[in-house]
Amino acid sequence: MRAAVRPDLAAIRRRVEALSERRGLDPVDVVGMERLSHLSGVDPGRIPQVVAGTAAEVPLEQRVHQRFQRLRATRRDKHGREWPLAAIADDFDAPGASLGPLNAGTGLPRMGHAAGVQRFFGVYAGFLLADSKSAVERALALSATATATATAPDGRDDLAHLSYLTGMTPQAIRLTLDGAPPRLPLKEQVHQRFEHLRRTRVREDGQAHSLAAIARSFDASGQSLTRLAQGEGLPNLAAAAGIQRFYGVDGGFLLADDTEALATALALIEAELESAERERENPMLAVMRAHDVRNIVTRAGRLSPRGWKSLADHLDDLLAREGQLGRPAEPDEEGAP
């Protein structure tokens, strides 16, 4: 997701902590560093900086290597030992040596191998690819969903919106909601989702972004995406990460199977509904978020004394409805509070 449209992670974490306490849960268990690290793959020591927005991003090759190492360290076999490379690779019909560069941090795996590793360890499809902020963002969203009191919408009444979020067809969404998700070969799925992005995230003039423009965003040539656009091959992992970053979608958008893609979309919708519900409960908060409190203060500074009194009376009404009306501040000689 593009940084410009990302929410404030620190604010999300505070809300989840408050929600946890209302549910009688220990916030440390819900959004503690170790749990967020387990869900996101981000090193626990980096999470405070990621939440604060001060962490420098780790290069893709190093990030994928670190996440793979973390998977092996935290998801062990029944004897408590790390899974051998051969056992992991055998799950997707590849030799163990094919994961050697990934394990050593000397190269990126093929896209199909990355999908296989994530499936083997049971993590979401963007685990290896997601940048730190979107990984922590997703972990916080999962924590909020797990502690929320609201029931997630089933999405049946807004298939078009779910289709936009997931890249799935409405028919595939219906089947998935009914517990029978269609299974597409990875190459076909990635091709369909790439075409969905080009069709639904267009330029200001309504035209699809060119392959050259997309590829240029991650220092590649448009020709490198030709086979993907024609449905004849998979992009490499760096290209997949670049495409998803270009369109501002989740790090697993191209790789997630239908069930996971839909679950992620529903979790996002649930979080949006929760936020809207909070704003309905507090109208002034909604106004402040919509218009920016600094803008409100600036405009209020141009009010006449009568205008100040009217604004103060309105605020008193709102506070009284919230049961938080204290002793109002005395106005100054000019009539302003």
CSV table of C-alpha atoms in Angstrom, one decimal:
chain,number,residue,atom,x,y,z
A,1,MET,CA,0.0,0.0,0.0
A,2,ARG,CA,1.4,3.4,-0.9
A,3,ALA,CA,2.7,5.4,2.1
A,4,ALA,CA,0.4,8.3,1.2
A,5,VAL,CA,-2.8,6.3,1.9
A,6,ARG,CA,-1.5,4.2,4.8
A,7,PRO,CA,-3.1,4.6,8.2
A,8,ASP,CA,-1.2,5.7,11.3
A,9,LEU,CA,0.2,2.4,12.8
A,10,ALA,CA,0.7,4.0,16.2
A,11,ALA,CA,-2.9,5.1,16.3
A,12,ILE,CA,-4.1,1.6,15.2
A,13,ARG,CA,-2.0,0.0,17.9
A,14,ARG,CA,-3.5,2.2,20.6
A,15,ARG,CA,-7.0,1.4,19.4
A,16,VAL,CA,-6.3,-2.3,19.4
A,17,GLU,CA,-4.8,-2.1,22.9
A,18,ALA,CA,-7.9,-0.2,24.1
A,19,LEU,CA,-10.1,-2.8,22.5
A,20,SER,CA,-8.2,-5.6,24.1
A,21,GLU,CA,-8.6,-4.1,27.5
A,22,ARG,CA,-12.3,-3.7,27.0
A,23,ARG,CA,-12.5,-7.4,26.1
A,24,GLY,CA,-10.6,-8.3,29.2
A,25,LEU,CA,-7.4,-9.3,27.3
A,26,ASP,CA,-3.8,-8.4,28.0
A,27,PRO,CA,-2.7,-5.9,25.3
A,28,VAL,CA,0.8,-7.5,25.5
A,29,ASP,CA,-0.7,-10.8,24.4
A,30,VAL,CA,-2.6,-9.2,21.5
A,31,VAL,CA,-0.2,-6.6,20.1
A,32,GLY,CA,3.1,-7.3,21.9
A,33,MET,CA,6.3,-7.2,19.9
A,34,GLU,CA,6.8,-10.9,19.8
A,35,ARG,CA,3.2,-11.6,18.5
A,36,LEU,CA,3.4,-8.8,15.9
A,37,SER,CA,6.8,-10.2,14.8
A,38,HIS,CA,5.4,-13.7,14.6
A,39,LEU,CA,2.5,-12.5,12.4
A,40,SER,CA,4.5,-10.1,10.2
A,41,GLY,CA,7.9,-11.6,10.0
A,42,VAL,CA,9.5,-8.3,11.0
A,43,ASP,CA,12.2,-8.5,13.6
A,44,PRO,CA,10.9,-7.5,17.1
A,45,GLY,CA,13.6,-4.9,17.5
A,46,ARG,CA,12.5,-3.1,14.4
A,47,ILE,CA,8.8,-3.0,15.2
A,48,PRO,CA,8.8,0.2,17.4
A,49,GLN,CA,10.6,2.1,14.6
A,50,VAL,CA,8.2,0.7,12.0
A,51,VAL,CA,5.2,1.7,14.1
A,52,ALA,CA,6.7,5.2,14.6
A,53,GLY,CA,7.4,5.5,10.9
A,54,THR,CA,11.2,5.9,11.4
A,55,ALA,CA,12.5,2.6,10.2
A,56,ALA,CA,14.5,2.4,7.0
A,57,GLU,CA,13.3,-0.2,4.6
A,58,VAL,CA,15.4,-3.4,4.2
A,59,PRO,CA,16.3,-4.2,0.5
A,60,LEU,CA,14.1,-6.9,-1.0
A,61,GLU,CA,16.7,-9.7,-1.2
A,62,GLN,CA,17.8,-9.2,2.4
A,63,ARG,CA,14.2,-8.9,3.6
A,64,VAL,CA,13.1,-12.2,1.9
A,65,HIS,CA,16.1,-14.0,3.3
A,66,GLN,CA,15.4,-12.7,6.9
A,67,ARG,CA,11.7,-13.7,6.7
A,68,PHE,CA,12.6,-17.2,5.5
A,69,GLN,CA,15.1,-17.6,8.3
A,70,ARG,CA,12.4,-16.4,10.8
A,71,LEU,CA,9.9,-18.9,9.4
A,72,ARG,CA,12.4,-21.7,10.0
A,73,ALA,CA,13.2,-20.5,13.5
A,74,THR,CA,9.6,-20.0,14.7
A,75,ARG,CA,7.7,-22.7,12.8
A,76,ARG,CA,9.5,-25.9,13.7
A,77,ASP,CA,8.6,-29.6,13.2
A,78,LYS,CA,7.0,-31.8,15.9
A,79,HIS,CA,10.4,-32.5,17.5
A,80,GLY,CA,11.2,-28.8,17.8
A,81,ARG,CA,13.8,-28.8,15.0
A,82,GLU,CA,14.0,-26.5,12.0
A,83,TRP,CA,12.6,-28.0,8.9
A,84,PRO,CA,15.3,-29.1,6.4
A,85,LEU,CA,15.4,-27.4,3.1
A,86,ALA,CA,14.7,-30.7,1.3
A,87,ALA,CA,11.4,-31.2,3.3
A,88,ILE,CA,10.2,-27.7,2.5
A,89,ALA,CA,11.0,-27.9,-1.2
A,90,ASP,CA,9.6,-31.4,-1.5
A,91,ASP,CA,6.2,-30.0,-0.6
A,92,PHE,CA,6.1,-28.1,-4.0
A,93,ASP,CA,8.0,-30.7,-6.0
A,94,ALA,CA,11.4,-29.0,-6.1
A,95,PRO,CA,14.9,-30.1,-4.9
A,96,GLY,CA,16.2,-28.8,-1.6
A,97,ALA,CA,19.1,-27.2,-3.4
A,98,SER,CA,16.7,-24.8,-5.1
A,99,LEU,CA,16.3,-23.0,-1.7
A,100,GLY,CA,20.0,-22.8,-1.0
A,101,PRO,CA,20.4,-19.2,-2.3
A,102,LEU,CA,17.4,-18.1,-0.3
A,103,ASN,CA,18.6,-19.7,2.8
A,104,ALA,CA,22.1,-18.3,2.4
A,105,GLY,CA,20.8,-14.8,1.5
A,106,THR,CA,22.6,-14.8,-1.9
A,107,GLY,CA,19.5,-14.7,-4.2
A,108,LEU,CA,15.8,-14.6,-4.6
A,109,PRO,CA,13.7,-17.7,-5.1
A,110,ARG,CA,11.5,-18.2,-8.1
A,111,MET,CA,8.0,-16.9,-7.6
A,112,GLY,CA,6.5,-20.4,-7.6
A,113,HIS,CA,9.0,-21.4,-4.9
A,114,ALA,CA,8.2,-18.4,-2.8
A,115,ALA,CA,4.5,-19.3,-3.0
A,116,GLY,CA,5.4,-22.9,-2.0
A,117,VAL,CA,7.4,-21.8,1.0
A,118,GLN,CA,4.6,-19.6,2.3
A,119,ARG,CA,2.1,-22.4,1.8
A,120,PHE,CA,4.3,-24.9,3.6
A,121,PHE,CA,4.6,-22.7,6.7
A,122,GLY,CA,1.0,-21.6,6.6
A,123,VAL,CA,1.6,-17.9,6.4
A,124,TYR,CA,-0.1,-15.3,4.2
A,125,ALA,CA,0.9,-15.0,0.6
A,126,GLY,CA,2.8,-11.7,1.0
A,127,PHE,CA,4.8,-12.8,4.0
A,128,LEU,CA,8.1,-12.9,2.2
A,129,LEU,CA,7.5,-9.9,0.0
A,130,ALA,CA,5.7,-7.3,2.1
A,131,ASP,CA,7.6,-4.2,3.2
A,132,SER,CA,7.9,-3.8,6.9
A,133,LYS,CA,5.1,-1.2,7.3
A,134,SER,CA,2.5,-3.2,5.4
A,135,ALA,CA,3.5,-6.4,7.2
A,136,VAL,CA,3.0,-4.7,10.6
A,137,GLU,CA,-0.1,-3.0,9.3
A,138,ARG,CA,-1.5,-6.4,8.4
A,139,ALA,CA,-0.5,-7.9,11.8
A,140,LEU,CA,-2.3,-5.1,13.6
A,141,ALA,CA,-5.4,-5.6,11.4
A,142,LEU,CA,-5.4,-9.3,12.3
A,143,SER,CA,-5.1,-8.5,16.0
A,144,ALA,CA,-8.0,-6.0,15.8
A,145,THR,CA,-10.1,-8.5,14.0
A,146,ALA,CA,-9.4,-11.2,16.5
A,147,THR,CA,-10.5,-9.0,19.4
A,148,ALA,CA,-13.4,-7.2,17.8
A,149,THR,CA,-16.9,-7.6,18.9
A,150,ALA,CA,-18.5,-6.9,15.5
A,151,THR,CA,-19.2,-9.8,13.2
A,152,ALA,CA,-17.5,-9.6,9.8
A,153,PRO,CA,-19.8,-8.9,6.9
A,154,ASP,CA,-20.2,-11.8,4.5
A,155,GLY,CA,-19.7,-9.6,1.5
A,156,ARG,CA,-22.5,-11.1,-0.5
A,157,ASP,CA,-24.2,-7.8,-1.0
A,158,ASP,CA,-21.1,-6.0,-2.4
A,159,LEU,CA,-19.4,-8.5,-4.7
A,160,ALA,CA,-18.1,-5.7,-6.9
A,161,HIS,CA,-16.2,-4.1,-4.0
A,162,LEU,CA,-14.8,-7.4,-2.9
A,163,SER,CA,-13.8,-8.1,-6.5
A,164,TYR,CA,-12.0,-4.8,-6.6
A,165,LEU,CA,-10.1,-5.6,-3.4
A,166,THR,CA,-9.2,-9.1,-4.2
A,167,GLY,CA,-8.8,-9.4,-8.0
A,168,MET,CA,-11.3,-12.3,-7.9
A,169,THR,CA,-14.3,-12.6,-10.2
A,170,PRO,CA,-17.8,-12.3,-8.5
A,171,GLN,CA,-18.4,-16.0,-9.3
A,172,ALA,CA,-15.2,-17.0,-7.6
A,173,ILE,CA,-16.1,-15.0,-4.6
A,174,ARG,CA,-19.5,-16.7,-4.4
A,175,LEU,CA,-17.9,-20.1,-4.6
A,176,THR,CA,-15.3,-19.2,-2.0
A,177,LEU,CA,-17.9,-17.8,0.5
A,178,ASP,CA,-19.7,-21.2,0.0
A,179,GLY,CA,-16.6,-23.0,1.0
A,180,ALA,CA,-15.7,-24.3,-2.5
A,181,PRO,CA,-13.0,-21.9,-3.8
A,182,PRO,CA,-11.8,-22.5,-7.4
A,183,ARG,CA,-8.3,-23.7,-7.8
A,184,LEU,CA,-6.3,-22.0,-10.6
A,185,PRO,CA,-2.8,-22.8,-11.6
A,186,LEU,CA,-0.5,-20.1,-10.1
A,187,LYS,CA,0.5,-18.8,-13.6
A,188,GLU,CA,-3.1,-18.2,-14.6
A,189,GLN,CA,-4.0,-16.7,-11.2
A,190,VAL,CA,-1.1,-14.2,-11.3
A,191,HIS,CA,-1.9,-13.3,-14.9
A,192,GLN,CA,-5.6,-12.6,-14.0
A,193,ARG,CA,-4.8,-10.5,-11.0
A,194,PHE,CA,-2.2,-8.5,-13.0
A,195,GLU,CA,-4.8,-7.8,-15.7
A,196,HIS,CA,-7.3,-6.9,-12.9
A,197,LEU,CA,-4.9,-4.3,-11.5
A,198,ARG,CA,-4.3,-2.8,-15.0
A,199,ARG,CA,-8.1,-2.7,-15.7
A,200,THR,CA,-9.2,-1.3,-12.3
A,201,ARG,CA,-6.3,1.0,-11.3
A,202,VAL,CA,-6.0,3.3,-14.3
A,203,ARG,CA,-4.3,6.6,-15.1
A,204,GLU,CA,-6.1,9.9,-14.6
A,205,ASP,CA,-7.1,9.9,-18.3
A,206,GLY,CA,-8.9,6.5,-17.8
A,207,GLN,CA,-6.3,4.5,-19.7
A,208,ALA,CA,-4.4,1.5,-18.3
A,209,HIS,CA,-0.8,2.1,-17.2
A,210,SER,CA,1.6,0.9,-19.8
A,211,LEU,CA,3.9,-2.0,-19.1
A,212,ALA,CA,6.9,0.3,-19.6
A,213,ALA,CA,5.6,2.7,-16.9
A,214,ILE,CA,4.9,-0.1,-14.4
A,215,ALA,CA,8.3,-1.7,-15.0
A,216,ARG,CA,10.1,1.7,-14.9
A,217,SER,CA,8.9,2.1,-11.3
A,218,PHE,CA,11.2,-0.8,-10.2
A,219,ASP,CA,14.0,-0.1,-12.7
A,220,ALA,CA,13.1,-2.7,-15.3
A,221,SER,CA,12.0,-2.7,-18.9
A,222,GLY,CA,8.4,-3.0,-20.1
A,223,GLN,CA,9.5,-6.0,-22.2
A,224,SER,CA,10.2,-7.9,-18.9
A,225,LEU,CA,6.4,-7.9,-18.2
A,226,THR,CA,5.3,-8.9,-21.7
A,227,ARG,CA,5.1,-12.6,-21.0
A,228,LEU,CA,3.1,-11.9,-17.8
A,229,ALA,CA,0.7,-9.7,-19.7
A,230,GLN,CA,0.2,-12.4,-22.3
A,231,GLY,CA,-0.4,-15.1,-19.6
A,232,GLU,CA,2.7,-17.0,-20.8
A,233,GLY,CA,4.9,-16.8,-17.7
A,234,LEU,CA,5.5,-15.7,-14.1
A,235,PRO,CA,7.4,-12.6,-13.2
A,236,ASN,CA,10.4,-12.9,-10.9
A,237,LEU,CA,10.0,-12.1,-7.3
A,238,ALA,CA,11.4,-8.6,-7.6
A,239,ALA,CA,9.0,-7.8,-10.5
A,240,ALA,CA,6.0,-9.1,-8.5
A,241,ALA,CA,7.0,-6.9,-5.5
A,242,GLY,CA,7.4,-3.9,-7.8
A,243,ILE,CA,4.0,-4.4,-9.5
A,244,GLN,CA,2.2,-4.6,-6.1
A,245,ARG,CA,4.0,-1.5,-4.9
A,246,PHE,CA,3.2,0.4,-8.1
A,247,TYR,CA,-0.5,-0.3,-7.6
A,248,GLY,CA,-0.5,0.2,-3.9
A,249,VAL,CA,-1.9,-3.3,-3.1
A,250,ASP,CA,-1.1,-5.8,-0.4
A,251,GLY,CA,2.3,-7.6,-0.7
A,252,GLY,CA,0.5,-10.9,-1.4
A,253,PHE,CA,-2.1,-9.7,-3.9
A,254,LEU,CA,-0.7,-11.7,-6.8
A,255,LEU,CA,0.1,-14.8,-4.8
A,256,ALA,CA,-2.8,-15.2,-2.3
A,257,ASP,CA,-5.2,-18.0,-3.0
A,258,ASP,CA,-8.9,-17.0,-3.2
A,259,THR,CA,-9.7,-17.9,0.4
A,260,GLU,CA,-6.9,-15.8,1.8
A,261,ALA,CA,-7.5,-12.9,-0.6
A,262,LEU,CA,-11.1,-12.8,0.4
A,263,ALA,CA,-10.3,-13.1,4.2
A,264,THR,CA,-7.9,-10.2,3.9
A,265,ALA,CA,-10.5,-8.0,2.1
A,266,LEU,CA,-13.2,-8.8,4.7
A,267,ALA,CA,-10.8,-8.0,7.5
A,268,LEU,CA,-10.1,-4.6,6.0
A,269,ILE,CA,-13.8,-4.0,5.5
A,270,GLU,CA,-14.5,-5.0,9.1
A,271,ALA,CA,-11.8,-2.6,10.3
A,272,GLU,CA,-13.3,0.2,8.2
A,273,LEU,CA,-16.8,-0.5,9.6
A,274,GLU,CA,-15.5,-0.4,13.2
A,275,SER,CA,-13.8,2.9,12.5
A,276,ALA,CA,-17.0,4.3,11.0
A,277,GLU,CA,-19.0,3.0,14.1
A,278,ARG,CA,-16.6,4.9,16.4
A,279,GLU,CA,-17.0,8.1,14.5
A,280,ARG,CA,-20.8,7.8,14.5
A,281,GLU,CA,-20.6,7.5,18.3
A,282,ASN,CA,-18.5,10.6,18.5
A,283,PRO,CA,-19.6,13.2,15.8
A,284,MET,CA,-17.0,15.7,16.8
A,285,LEU,CA,-14.3,13.1,16.3
A,286,ALA,CA,-15.6,12.5,12.8
A,287,VAL,CA,-15.6,16.2,12.0
A,288,MET,CA,-12.0,16.6,13.3
A,289,ARG,CA,-10.8,13.6,11.2
A,290,ALA,CA,-12.6,14.8,8.1
A,291,HIS,CA,-11.5,18.4,8.2
A,292,ASP,CA,-8.2,18.3,10.2
A,293,VAL,CA,-8.4,19.9,13.7
A,294,ARG,CA,-5.7,22.5,12.7
A,295,ASN,CA,-7.9,23.6,9.9
A,296,ILE,CA,-10.8,24.0,12.3
A,297,VAL,CA,-8.8,26.1,14.7
A,298,THR,CA,-7.5,28.3,11.9
A,299,ARG,CA,-11.0,28.9,10.6
A,300,ALA,CA,-12.4,29.4,14.1
A,301,GLY,CA,-9.9,32.2,14.6
A,302,ARG,CA,-11.9,34.3,12.1
A,303,LEU,CA,-15.1,34.1,14.1
A,304,SER,CA,-16.8,37.0,15.7
A,305,PRO,CA,-17.5,37.0,19.5
A,306,ARG,CA,-21.0,35.8,18.7
A,307,GLY,CA,-19.6,33.1,16.5
A,308,TRP,CA,-17.3,31.9,19.3
A,309,LYS,CA,-20.2,31.7,21.7
A,310,SER,CA,-22.3,29.7,19.2
A,311,LEU,CA,-19.4,27.3,18.7
A,312,ALA,CA,-18.9,26.9,22.4
A,313,ASP,CA,-22.6,26.2,22.9
A,314,HIS,CA,-22.4,23.5,20.2
A,315,LEU,CA,-19.4,21.9,21.9
A,316,ASP,CA,-21.2,21.9,25.2
A,317,ASP,CA,-24.2,20.2,23.6
A,318,LEU,CA,-21.9,17.5,22.2
A,319,LEU,CA,-20.1,17.0,25.5
A,320,ALA,CA,-23.4,16.8,27.4
A,321,ARG,CA,-24.5,14.0,25.1
A,322,GLU,CA,-21.3,12.2,25.7
A,323,GLY,CA,-21.7,12.7,29.5
A,324,GLN,CA,-18.5,14.6,29.7
A,325,LEU,CA,-19.6,18.1,30.2
A,326,GLY,CA,-17.4,19.8,32.8
A,327,ARG,CA,-17.3,23.4,33.9
A,328,PRO,CA,-16.9,25.5,30.7
A,329,ALA,CA,-14.0,27.8,30.4
A,330,GLU,CA,-14.8,31.5,31.0
A,331,PRO,CA,-14.7,33.6,27.9
A,332,ASP,CA,-12.1,36.4,27.7
A,333,GLU,CA,-12.9,40.1,27.4
A,334,GLU,CA,-13.3,39.7,23.6
A,335,GLY,CA,-15.8,36.9,24.0
A,336,ALA,CA,-13.5,34.1,22.9
A,337,PRO,CA,-13.1,31.1,25.2
